[in-house]
């Protein structure tokens, strides 16, 4: 069976919406309103914040404002990786000490279990399977990075991580040419849209007001301004991740990085036999321009990577349409990993944006002088990180309002972290596209030379990007 570009559904927000259906859109804001807390953004961060705030203080009047519908952004387009990775941990270790970063990592490990627990407790059917995360190496240079990565994770207290040779890796997933792998139990596969839809319904049932089709154009102390009216509240929490650049005065705050995905048709039993993957682990690799994948509940492979990483002027797309060249590149990765699937049809391709701060560090902040708060900059690790950020925002609001005291979460090193803005155009566009072109060139050189040393090109790109 061949896979022609014409047969691929391209865009339509994401495969996850094609699979589960678009939601009925809730009513927009009908005029000026008041609340105790207004949350801008109806994705994972905003909805989990509303959930935990309302659970902790049921009397709070909480309003969520969403420009399209809940889950329209990254929360409805991601790879469904609920895992314990967090952007910026090593930098936080340098700024606040190793033990502070260990506490942050432990909080992330616990967050995976907490999301699994709460979704089950609230009856959210999101195809969750806690099979851990398998990251593979397919070249000598990747293997060297894998071993260093494995040891680095152990140094942050992850004692249950396992290191595999080629044969052990193949027992889990038969990736062609894999020479080693590292596995952690702190990960799960899920259906992103089923999670965000279920969470929005739970939050609304708790008494939170959600207004969709209500774009916020400006955030200022005690005000969230929309074309339909202004919501006034002592606390205004910005939970807009990759769409932050569209708010007044915030164009250079977080860069909207583009990530793209494909989903295959459902595989046959024979095809799955050739691949393995019985543990439903999420799958990644140690390439510089890395990939991420999952085995979906209905028997597909959903696989992603960076593709065309950035649009000039921090623009974001509308419906998730991705370039055909990007879809071809992702298919090439699929077939390189699983040659037996060369004839499998690609059913869907899509893209979405994620938020990238200039220092690549996720952050949570509440400014106690203005009541303005924000969380994000997850750099592609947002499914679990958004949950930890939401619980942290909740504790910060409760601390500031006198409803609670300091907690382990309010003391984590990412709280209150400040970062400079991105460079103006055209430097942003040139820098990001140059960086990822260099990473791809480094990967190609490592595959070609079989050297055990990481390419100097990648180290140069890391320095230019400010990632290390």
CSV table of C-alpha atoms in Angstrom, one decimal:
chain,number,residue,atom,x,y,z
A,1,UNK,CA,0.0,0.0,0.0
A,2,UNK,CA,1.5,3.3,-1.0
A,3,UNK,CA,1.2,6.6,0.9
A,4,UNK,CA,0.4,9.6,-1.4
A,5,UNK,CA,0.4,13.1,-0.1
A,6,UNK,CA,-3.1,13.5,-1.6
A,7,UNK,CA,-4.6,10.8,0.6
A,8,UNK,CA,-3.2,12.5,3.8
A,9,UNK,CA,-5.5,14.7,5.9
A,10,UNK,CA,-3.4,17.8,6.5
A,11,UNK,CA,-4.4,20.1,9.3
A,12,UNK,CA,-7.9,20.1,10.7
A,13,UNK,CA,-6.1,21.1,14.0
A,14,UNK,CA,-4.9,17.6,14.7
A,15,UNK,CA,-5.5,13.9,14.3
A,16,UNK,CA,-6.7,13.8,17.8
A,17,UNK,CA,-9.7,16.0,16.9
A,18,UNK,CA,-10.3,14.0,13.7
A,19,UNK,CA,-10.4,10.9,16.0
A,20,UNK,CA,-12.6,12.3,18.8
A,21,UNK,CA,-14.5,15.1,17.1
A,22,UNK,CA,-14.5,18.8,17.5
A,23,UNK,CA,-16.2,20.1,20.7
A,24,UNK,CA,-19.4,22.2,20.8
A,25,UNK,CA,-18.1,25.7,21.4
A,26,UNK,CA,-19.1,27.4,24.7
A,27,UNK,CA,-20.6,30.8,24.6
A,28,UNK,CA,-18.3,33.8,24.4
A,29,UNK,CA,-18.1,36.6,27.0
A,30,UNK,CA,-21.3,38.7,26.7
A,31,UNK,CA,-19.9,41.9,28.3
A,32,UNK,CA,-17.9,43.3,31.2
A,33,UNK,CA,-17.7,40.8,34.1
A,34,UNK,CA,-16.0,40.3,37.5
A,35,UNK,CA,-14.3,37.3,39.1
A,36,UNK,CA,-11.9,36.4,41.9
A,37,UNK,CA,-9.5,34.8,39.4
A,38,UNK,CA,-9.5,35.1,35.6
A,39,UNK,CA,-7.4,32.6,33.6
A,40,UNK,CA,-6.4,33.4,30.1
A,41,UNK,CA,-6.0,30.2,28.0
A,42,UNK,CA,-8.1,27.1,28.0
A,43,UNK,CA,-5.4,24.5,27.6
A,44,UNK,CA,-3.9,22.1,30.2
A,45,UNK,CA,-2.3,24.9,32.3
A,46,UNK,CA,-5.4,27.0,32.5
A,47,UNK,CA,-7.8,24.2,33.1
A,48,UNK,CA,-5.7,22.4,35.7
A,49,UNK,CA,-5.2,25.7,37.5
A,50,UNK,CA,-9.0,26.2,37.5
A,51,UNK,CA,-9.4,22.6,38.7
A,52,UNK,CA,-7.1,22.8,41.7
A,53,UNK,CA,-8.1,26.4,42.7
A,54,UNK,CA,-11.8,25.4,42.7
A,55,UNK,CA,-11.1,22.2,44.6
A,56,UNK,CA,-9.1,24.1,47.2
A,57,UNK,CA,-11.5,27.0,47.5
A,58,UNK,CA,-15.0,26.2,46.1
A,59,UNK,CA,-16.2,29.7,46.9
A,60,UNK,CA,-13.8,31.4,44.4
A,61,UNK,CA,-15.4,32.9,41.3
A,62,UNK,CA,-13.1,31.6,38.5
A,63,UNK,CA,-13.4,32.6,34.8
A,64,UNK,CA,-11.5,31.0,32.0
A,65,UNK,CA,-11.2,32.9,28.7
A,66,UNK,CA,-10.2,31.0,25.6
A,67,UNK,CA,-9.7,32.5,22.1
A,68,UNK,CA,-11.1,29.5,20.2
A,69,UNK,CA,-12.1,26.5,22.2
A,70,UNK,CA,-10.4,24.6,25.1
A,71,UNK,CA,-7.6,22.5,23.7
A,72,UNK,CA,-7.3,24.4,20.4
A,73,UNK,CA,-3.5,25.0,21.0
A,74,UNK,CA,-0.8,22.7,22.1
A,75,UNK,CA,-3.0,20.8,24.5
A,76,UNK,CA,-5.0,19.4,21.5
A,77,UNK,CA,-2.0,18.8,19.1
A,78,UNK,CA,0.8,17.3,21.2
A,79,UNK,CA,2.3,13.8,21.1
A,80,UNK,CA,0.4,12.5,24.1
A,81,UNK,CA,3.6,12.2,26.2
A,82,UNK,CA,2.9,12.5,29.9
A,83,UNK,CA,6.4,12.2,31.2
A,84,UNK,CA,8.8,13.6,33.8
A,85,UNK,CA,11.0,15.8,31.6
A,86,UNK,CA,11.2,19.5,32.5
A,87,UNK,CA,12.8,22.3,30.5
A,88,UNK,CA,15.6,24.1,32.3
A,89,UNK,CA,16.5,21.7,35.1
A,90,UNK,CA,20.2,21.9,34.7
A,91,UNK,CA,20.1,25.7,34.6
A,92,UNK,CA,18.1,25.7,37.8
A,93,UNK,CA,20.8,23.4,39.4
A,94,UNK,CA,23.4,26.0,38.4
A,95,UNK,CA,21.4,28.9,39.8
A,96,UNK,CA,19.9,27.3,43.0
A,97,UNK,CA,22.1,24.3,43.7
A,98,UNK,CA,21.8,20.6,42.8
A,99,UNK,CA,19.4,19.7,45.6
A,100,UNK,CA,16.9,22.3,44.5
A,101,UNK,CA,16.9,20.8,41.0
A,102,UNK,CA,16.5,17.3,42.5
A,103,UNK,CA,13.4,18.5,44.3
A,104,UNK,CA,12.1,19.9,41.0
A,105,UNK,CA,12.7,16.6,39.3
A,106,UNK,CA,11.0,14.6,42.1
A,107,UNK,CA,8.0,16.9,41.8
A,108,UNK,CA,7.9,16.0,38.0
A,109,UNK,CA,8.2,12.3,38.7
A,110,UNK,CA,5.3,12.6,41.2
A,111,UNK,CA,3.3,14.6,38.7
A,112,UNK,CA,3.0,11.8,36.2
A,113,UNK,CA,1.4,9.6,38.9
A,114,UNK,CA,-0.9,12.5,40.0
A,115,UNK,CA,-2.2,13.0,36.5
A,116,UNK,CA,-2.9,9.3,36.1
A,117,UNK,CA,-4.6,9.3,39.5
A,118,UNK,CA,-6.8,12.3,38.9
A,119,UNK,CA,-8.0,11.4,35.5
A,120,UNK,CA,-9.1,8.0,36.8
A,121,UNK,CA,-10.7,9.6,39.9
A,122,UNK,CA,-12.6,12.1,37.8
A,123,UNK,CA,-13.7,9.5,35.2
A,124,UNK,CA,-11.8,11.1,32.3
A,125,UNK,CA,-11.3,8.4,29.7
A,126,UNK,CA,-8.1,9.6,28.0
A,127,UNK,CA,-6.6,6.3,26.8
A,128,UNK,CA,-3.9,6.5,29.5
A,129,UNK,CA,-1.4,3.7,29.6
A,130,UNK,CA,1.5,4.1,32.0
A,131,UNK,CA,4.2,2.2,30.1
A,132,UNK,CA,7.1,4.5,30.7
A,133,UNK,CA,9.4,6.3,28.3
A,134,UNK,CA,12.0,4.5,26.0
A,135,UNK,CA,14.7,6.6,24.4
A,136,UNK,CA,16.9,4.9,21.9
A,137,UNK,CA,20.3,5.4,20.3
A,138,UNK,CA,20.9,4.5,16.7
A,139,UNK,CA,24.4,5.7,16.1
A,140,UNK,CA,27.7,5.5,18.1
A,141,UNK,CA,27.5,9.2,18.9
A,142,UNK,CA,23.9,8.8,20.1
A,143,UNK,CA,24.9,5.9,22.2
A,144,UNK,CA,27.6,8.0,23.9
A,145,UNK,CA,25.0,10.7,24.6
A,146,UNK,CA,22.5,8.1,25.8
A,147,UNK,CA,24.9,6.7,28.4
A,148,UNK,CA,25.8,10.2,29.6
A,149,UNK,CA,22.1,11.1,29.7
A,150,UNK,CA,21.3,8.0,31.7
A,151,UNK,CA,23.9,8.8,34.3
A,152,UNK,CA,22.8,12.4,34.4
A,153,UNK,CA,19.2,11.3,35.2
A,154,UNK,CA,20.5,9.0,38.0
A,155,UNK,CA,22.3,12.0,39.5
A,156,UNK,CA,18.9,13.7,39.9
A,157,UNK,CA,17.6,10.8,42.0
A,158,UNK,CA,15.9,8.7,39.4
A,159,UNK,CA,17.0,5.4,40.7
A,160,UNK,CA,14.4,3.3,38.9
A,161,UNK,CA,15.7,4.2,35.4
A,162,UNK,CA,17.1,1.3,33.3
A,163,UNK,CA,19.9,1.2,30.7
A,164,UNK,CA,19.6,-1.4,27.9
A,165,UNK,CA,21.9,-2.8,25.3
A,166,UNK,CA,20.7,-3.5,21.7
A,167,UNK,CA,19.1,-6.8,22.5
A,168,UNK,CA,17.3,-5.6,25.6
A,169,UNK,CA,16.0,-2.5,23.7
A,170,UNK,CA,14.7,-4.7,20.9
A,171,UNK,CA,12.7,-6.7,23.5
A,172,UNK,CA,10.7,-3.6,24.1
A,173,UNK,CA,10.5,-2.0,20.6
A,174,UNK,CA,12.3,-3.3,17.6
A,175,UNK,CA,13.8,0.0,16.3
A,176,UNK,CA,16.1,-0.8,13.3
A,177,UNK,CA,19.7,-0.1,14.1
A,178,UNK,CA,19.1,0.6,17.8
A,179,UNK,CA,22.3,0.0,19.7
A,180,UNK,CA,21.0,0.9,23.2
A,181,UNK,CA,18.2,2.5,25.1
A,182,UNK,CA,17.2,4.1,28.4
A,183,UNK,CA,13.8,3.5,30.0
A,184,UNK,CA,12.1,5.3,32.8
A,185,UNK,CA,8.8,4.2,34.4
A,186,UNK,CA,7.8,7.9,34.9
A,187,UNK,CA,5.8,8.3,31.7
A,188,UNK,CA,2.5,7.4,30.1
A,189,UNK,CA,0.8,7.5,26.8
A,190,UNK,CA,-2.5,9.4,26.5
A,191,UNK,CA,-5.0,10.9,24.0
A,192,UNK,CA,-4.4,14.6,24.3
A,193,UNK,CA,-7.9,15.7,23.2
A,194,UNK,CA,-9.8,13.2,25.3
A,195,UNK,CA,-7.8,14.6,28.3
A,196,UNK,CA,-8.5,18.3,27.6
A,197,UNK,CA,-12.2,17.7,26.7
A,198,UNK,CA,-12.7,15.7,29.9
A,199,UNK,CA,-10.9,18.1,32.0
A,200,UNK,CA,-12.9,21.1,30.7
A,201,UNK,CA,-16.1,19.2,31.4
A,202,UNK,CA,-15.0,18.5,35.0
A,203,UNK,CA,-13.9,22.0,35.6
A,204,UNK,CA,-17.2,23.4,34.3
A,205,UNK,CA,-19.1,21.0,36.5
A,206,UNK,CA,-17.3,22.3,39.5
A,207,UNK,CA,-18.7,25.8,38.8
A,208,UNK,CA,-15.9,27.4,36.8
A,209,UNK,CA,-17.1,29.7,34.1
A,210,UNK,CA,-15.6,29.1,30.6
A,211,UNK,CA,-16.0,31.5,27.8
A,212,UNK,CA,-14.7,30.3,24.4
A,213,UNK,CA,-14.4,32.3,21.1
A,214,UNK,CA,-13.2,35.1,23.4
A,215,UNK,CA,-9.7,36.3,22.4
A,216,UNK,CA,-7.9,38.3,25.1
A,217,UNK,CA,-6.0,41.1,23.4
A,218,UNK,CA,-4.4,42.7,26.5
A,219,UNK,CA,-3.6,41.7,30.0
A,220,UNK,CA,-2.9,44.3,32.7
A,221,UNK,CA,-3.2,44.3,36.5
A,222,UNK,CA,-6.8,43.2,37.5
A,223,UNK,CA,-8.0,43.3,33.8
A,224,UNK,CA,-8.3,40.8,31.0
A,225,UNK,CA,-9.4,42.8,27.9
A,226,UNK,CA,-11.4,41.2,25.1
A,227,UNK,CA,-13.4,42.6,22.1
A,228,UNK,CA,-16.6,41.7,24.0
A,229,UNK,CA,-15.8,43.2,27.3
A,230,UNK,CA,-13.3,43.2,30.2
A,231,UNK,CA,-13.1,40.7,33.0
A,232,UNK,CA,-11.8,42.3,36.2
A,233,UNK,CA,-10.3,40.2,38.9
A,234,UNK,CA,-7.6,40.6,41.7
A,235,UNK,CA,-5.7,37.8,40.0
A,236,UNK,CA,-5.1,37.5,36.2
A,237,UNK,CA,-3.2,34.3,35.2
A,238,UNK,CA,-1.7,34.0,31.8
A,239,UNK,CA,-1.7,30.4,30.6
A,240,UNK,CA,-1.2,30.9,26.8
A,241,UNK,CA,2.1,29.1,26.1
A,242,UNK,CA,2.9,29.3,22.3
A,243,UNK,CA,0.2,31.9,21.7
A,244,UNK,CA,1.7,34.3,24.2
A,245,UNK,CA,3.4,36.3,21.4
A,246,UNK,CA,-0.1,37.4,20.2
A,247,UNK,CA,-0.8,39.5,23.4
A,248,UNK,CA,0.0,43.2,23.5
A,249,UNK,CA,3.6,43.8,24.6
A,250,UNK,CA,4.6,40.1,24.8
A,251,UNK,CA,5.7,39.4,21.2
A,252,UNK,CA,9.3,38.6,22.2
A,253,UNK,CA,8.5,37.0,25.6
A,254,UNK,CA,8.2,33.3,24.5
A,255,UNK,CA,9.0,32.2,21.0
A,256,UNK,CA,6.2,30.1,19.3
A,257,UNK,CA,8.2,27.1,18.1
A,258,UNK,CA,6.5,24.8,15.6
A,259,UNK,CA,6.3,21.1,16.0
A,260,UNK,CA,4.7,18.7,13.5
A,261,UNK,CA,3.3,15.2,13.6
A,262,UNK,CA,2.0,12.4,11.5
A,263,UNK,CA,-0.3,9.5,12.4
A,264,UNK,CA,-0.4,6.2,10.4
A,265,UNK,CA,-3.4,4.2,9.5
A,266,UNK,CA,-4.1,1.4,12.1
A,267,UNK,CA,-1.5,-1.3,11.8
A,268,UNK,CA,-2.3,-4.9,11.4
A,269,UNK,CA,-1.5,-7.6,13.9
A,270,UNK,CA,1.3,-8.8,11.7
A,271,UNK,CA,2.8,-5.3,11.4
A,272,UNK,CA,2.7,-4.9,15.2
A,273,UNK,CA,4.4,-8.3,15.5
A,274,UNK,CA,7.3,-6.9,13.4
A,275,UNK,CA,7.5,-3.8,15.6
A,276,UNK,CA,6.9,-5.1,19.1
A,277,UNK,CA,5.9,-2.2,21.3
A,278,UNK,CA,3.7,-4.4,23.5
A,279,UNK,CA,4.4,-2.2,26.6
A,280,UNK,CA,3.0,0.9,24.9
A,281,UNK,CA,6.0,3.0,26.0
A,282,UNK,CA,6.3,6.5,24.6
A,283,UNK,CA,9.3,6.4,22.2
A,284,UNK,CA,12.0,9.0,21.7
A,285,UNK,CA,15.6,9.1,20.4
A,286,UNK,CA,18.9,10.8,21.1
A,287,UNK,CA,19.2,12.7,17.8
A,288,UNK,CA,19.9,16.4,18.1
A,289,UNK,CA,16.7,17.1,16.0
A,290,UNK,CA,14.8,14.5,18.0
A,291,UNK,CA,11.6,12.5,17.3
A,292,UNK,CA,8.8,11.5,19.7
A,293,UNK,CA,6.2,8.8,19.1
A,294,UNK,CA,3.4,6.8,20.7
A,295,UNK,CA,1.4,3.7,20.0
A,296,UNK,CA,-2.2,4.9,20.1
A,297,UNK,CA,-5.1,3.1,21.7
A,298,UNK,CA,-6.5,2.3,18.2
A,299,UNK,CA,-3.3,0.8,17.0
A,300,UNK,CA,-1.6,3.6,15.0
A,301,UNK,CA,1.8,5.2,15.4
A,302,UNK,CA,1.7,8.9,16.0
A,303,UNK,CA,5.2,10.4,15.4
A,304,UNK,CA,6.5,14.0,15.6
A,305,UNK,CA,9.5,16.2,15.2
A,306,UNK,CA,10.3,19.9,14.7
A,307,UNK,CA,9.7,20.3,10.9
A,308,UNK,CA,9.6,23.9,9.9
A,309,UNK,CA,10.4,25.2,13.4
A,310,UNK,CA,9.4,28.9,13.3
A,311,UNK,CA,7.3,31.4,11.4
A,312,UNK,CA,8.6,34.9,10.8
A,313,UNK,CA,7.4,37.5,13.3
A,314,UNK,CA,6.3,34.9,15.9
A,315,UNK,CA,3.2,34.1,13.9
A,316,UNK,CA,1.1,31.0,14.7
A,317,UNK,CA,-0.9,28.9,12.3
A,318,UNK,CA,-4.7,28.5,12.4
A,319,UNK,CA,-5.7,24.9,11.6
A,320,UNK,CA,-2.5,22.9,12.1
A,321,UNK,CA,-1.7,22.5,8.4
A,322,UNK,CA,1.9,21.4,7.9
A,323,UNK,CA,4.3,21.5,5.0
A,324,UNK,CA,4.3,18.4,2.8
A,325,UNK,CA,8.1,18.3,3.0
A,326,UNK,CA,7.8,18.1,6.8
A,327,UNK,CA,5.3,15.2,6.5
A,328,UNK,CA,7.7,13.4,4.2
A,329,UNK,CA,10.6,13.9,6.6
A,330,UNK,CA,8.6,12.5,9.5
A,331,UNK,CA,7.6,9.5,7.3
A,332,UNK,CA,11.3,8.9,6.5
A,333,UNK,CA,12.0,8.8,10.2
A,334,UNK,CA,9.1,6.3,10.7
A,335,UNK,CA,10.5,4.0,7.9
A,336,UNK,CA,14.1,4.3,9.1
A,337,UNK,CA,13.0,3.2,12.6
A,338,UNK,CA,10.6,0.5,11.3
A,339,UNK,CA,11.5,-0.6,7.7
A,340,UNK,CA,8.7,-3.2,7.7
A,341,UNK,CA,6.2,-0.4,7.7
A,342,UNK,CA,7.5,1.1,4.4
A,343,UNK,CA,4.1,0.5,2.8
A,344,UNK,CA,1.9,1.9,5.6
A,345,UNK,CA,-0.3,4.8,4.7
A,346,UNK,CA,0.0,8.1,6.6
A,347,UNK,CA,-3.5,9.1,7.5
A,348,UNK,CA,-3.0,12.6,9.1
A,349,UNK,CA,-0.4,15.3,9.4
A,350,UNK,CA,-0.6,18.4,11.5
A,351,UNK,CA,1.4,21.1,13.4
A,352,UNK,CA,1.2,23.2,16.6
A,353,UNK,CA,3.2,25.7,18.5
A,354,UNK,CA,4.9,25.4,21.9
A,355,UNK,CA,6.4,28.2,24.0
A,356,UNK,CA,10.2,28.6,24.2
A,357,UNK,CA,11.8,31.2,26.5
A,358,UNK,CA,15.2,32.7,25.6
A,359,UNK,CA,17.0,30.5,28.1
A,360,UNK,CA,14.8,27.4,27.4
A,361,UNK,CA,13.6,27.3,31.0
A,362,UNK,CA,10.0,26.6,32.1
A,363,UNK,CA,8.7,29.0,34.7
A,364,UNK,CA,5.9,29.8,37.1
A,365,UNK,CA,5.4,33.3,38.5
A,366,UNK,CA,2.9,35.3,40.5
A,367,UNK,CA,3.7,39.0,40.9
A,368,UNK,CA,2.4,39.9,44.3
A,369,UNK,CA,2.4,43.6,43.6
A,370,UNK,CA,0.1,43.3,40.5
A,371,UNK,CA,-1.8,40.0,40.9
A,372,UNK,CA,-0.5,39.0,37.5
A,373,UNK,CA,0.7,35.4,37.2
A,374,UNK,CA,1.9,33.2,34.4
A,375,UNK,CA,3.2,29.7,33.7
A,376,UNK,CA,4.7,28.1,30.6
A,377,UNK,CA,7.7,28.0,28.4
A,378,UNK,CA,7.6,24.2,28.5
A,379,UNK,CA,9.7,23.7,25.3
A,380,UNK,CA,7.6,20.7,24.2
A,381,UNK,CA,7.4,18.9,27.6
A,382,UNK,CA,4.1,20.5,28.6
A,383,UNK,CA,1.6,17.6,29.1
A,384,UNK,CA,2.9,16.9,32.6
A,385,UNK,CA,4.7,20.2,33.3
A,386,UNK,CA,1.5,22.1,32.8
A,387,UNK,CA,0.0,20.1,35.6
A,388,UNK,CA,2.8,20.8,38.0
A,389,UNK,CA,2.7,24.5,37.0
A,390,UNK,CA,-1.0,24.7,37.6
A,391,UNK,CA,-0.7,23.2,41.1
A,392,UNK,CA,2.1,25.7,41.8
A,393,UNK,CA,0.1,28.6,40.5
A,394,UNK,CA,-2.7,27.5,42.8
A,395,UNK,CA,-0.5,27.4,45.8
A,396,UNK,CA,1.0,30.9,44.9
A,397,UNK,CA,-2.5,32.4,44.6
A,398,UNK,CA,-3.6,30.8,47.9
A,399,UNK,CA,-0.4,32.0,49.6
A,400,UNK,CA,-0.8,35.6,48.3
A,401,UNK,CA,-4.6,35.8,49.2
A,402,UNK,CA,-4.0,34.4,52.7
A,403,UNK,CA,-5.9,31.2,52.1
A,404,UNK,CA,-2.8,29.0,52.4
A,405,UNK,CA,0.8,29.0,53.5
A,406,UNK,CA,4.1,28.2,51.8
A,407,UNK,CA,4.3,24.8,50.3
A,408,UNK,CA,6.9,22.5,48.8
A,409,UNK,CA,5.7,23.7,45.4
A,410,UNK,CA,6.1,27.4,46.1
A,411,UNK,CA,9.7,26.7,47.0
A,412,UNK,CA,10.7,25.0,43.8
A,413,UNK,CA,13.5,26.8,41.9
A,414,UNK,CA,11.5,27.6,38.8
A,415,UNK,CA,9.1,29.9,40.8
A,416,UNK,CA,9.7,33.5,40.0
A,417,UNK,CA,12.5,32.9,37.4
A,418,UNK,CA,13.2,35.8,35.1
A,419,UNK,CA,14.5,35.7,31.6
A,420,UNK,CA,15.4,38.2,28.9
A,421,UNK,CA,13.3,38.6,25.7
A,422,UNK,CA,14.1,37.1,22.4
A,423,UNK,CA,16.0,39.2,19.8
A,424,UNK,CA,14.0,41.3,17.3
A,425,UNK,CA,13.4,40.1,13.7
A,426,UNK,CA,15.0,39.1,11.5
A,427,UNK,CA,17.4,37.8,14.1
A,428,UNK,CA,14.8,35.4,15.6
A,429,UNK,CA,14.0,33.8,12.3
A,430,UNK,CA,17.6,33.5,11.2
A,431,UNK,CA,18.7,32.1,14.5
A,432,UNK,CA,16.0,29.5,14.9
A,433,UNK,CA,16.1,28.2,11.4
A,434,UNK,CA,19.9,28.2,11.4
A,435,UNK,CA,20.0,26.3,14.7
A,436,UNK,CA,17.7,23.5,13.5
A,437,UNK,CA,19.4,23.3,10.1
A,438,UNK,CA,22.7,22.8,12.0
A,439,UNK,CA,21.1,20.1,14.3
A,440,UNK,CA,19.9,18.2,11.2
A,441,UNK,CA,23.3,18.5,9.6
A,442,UNK,CA,24.9,17.2,12.8
A,443,UNK,CA,22.6,14.2,12.8
A,444,UNK,CA,23.3,13.4,9.2
A,445,UNK,CA,27.1,13.6,9.8
A,446,UNK,CA,26.8,11.3,12.8
A,447,UNK,CA,24.9,8.7,10.8
A,448,UNK,CA,27.4,9.0,7.9
A,449,UNK,CA,30.6,8.8,9.9
A,450,UNK,CA,29.6,6.5,12.7
A,451,UNK,CA,31.9,8.5,15.0
A,452,UNK,CA,31.3,8.0,18.8
A,453,UNK,CA,31.8,11.8,19.3
A,454,UNK,CA,28.9,14.2,19.0
A,455,UNK,CA,29.2,16.5,16.1
A,456,UNK,CA,30.8,19.9,16.8
A,457,UNK,CA,28.0,21.4,14.8
A,458,UNK,CA,25.5,20.5,17.5
A,459,UNK,CA,27.7,21.9,20.2
A,460,UNK,CA,28.0,25.1,18.3
A,461,UNK,CA,24.2,25.3,17.8
A,462,UNK,CA,23.6,24.7,21.5
A,463,UNK,CA,25.9,27.6,22.4
A,464,UNK,CA,24.2,29.9,19.9
A,465,UNK,CA,20.7,29.0,21.1
A,466,UNK,CA,21.6,29.4,24.8
A,467,UNK,CA,20.4,25.9,25.6
A,468,UNK,CA,23.5,25.1,27.7
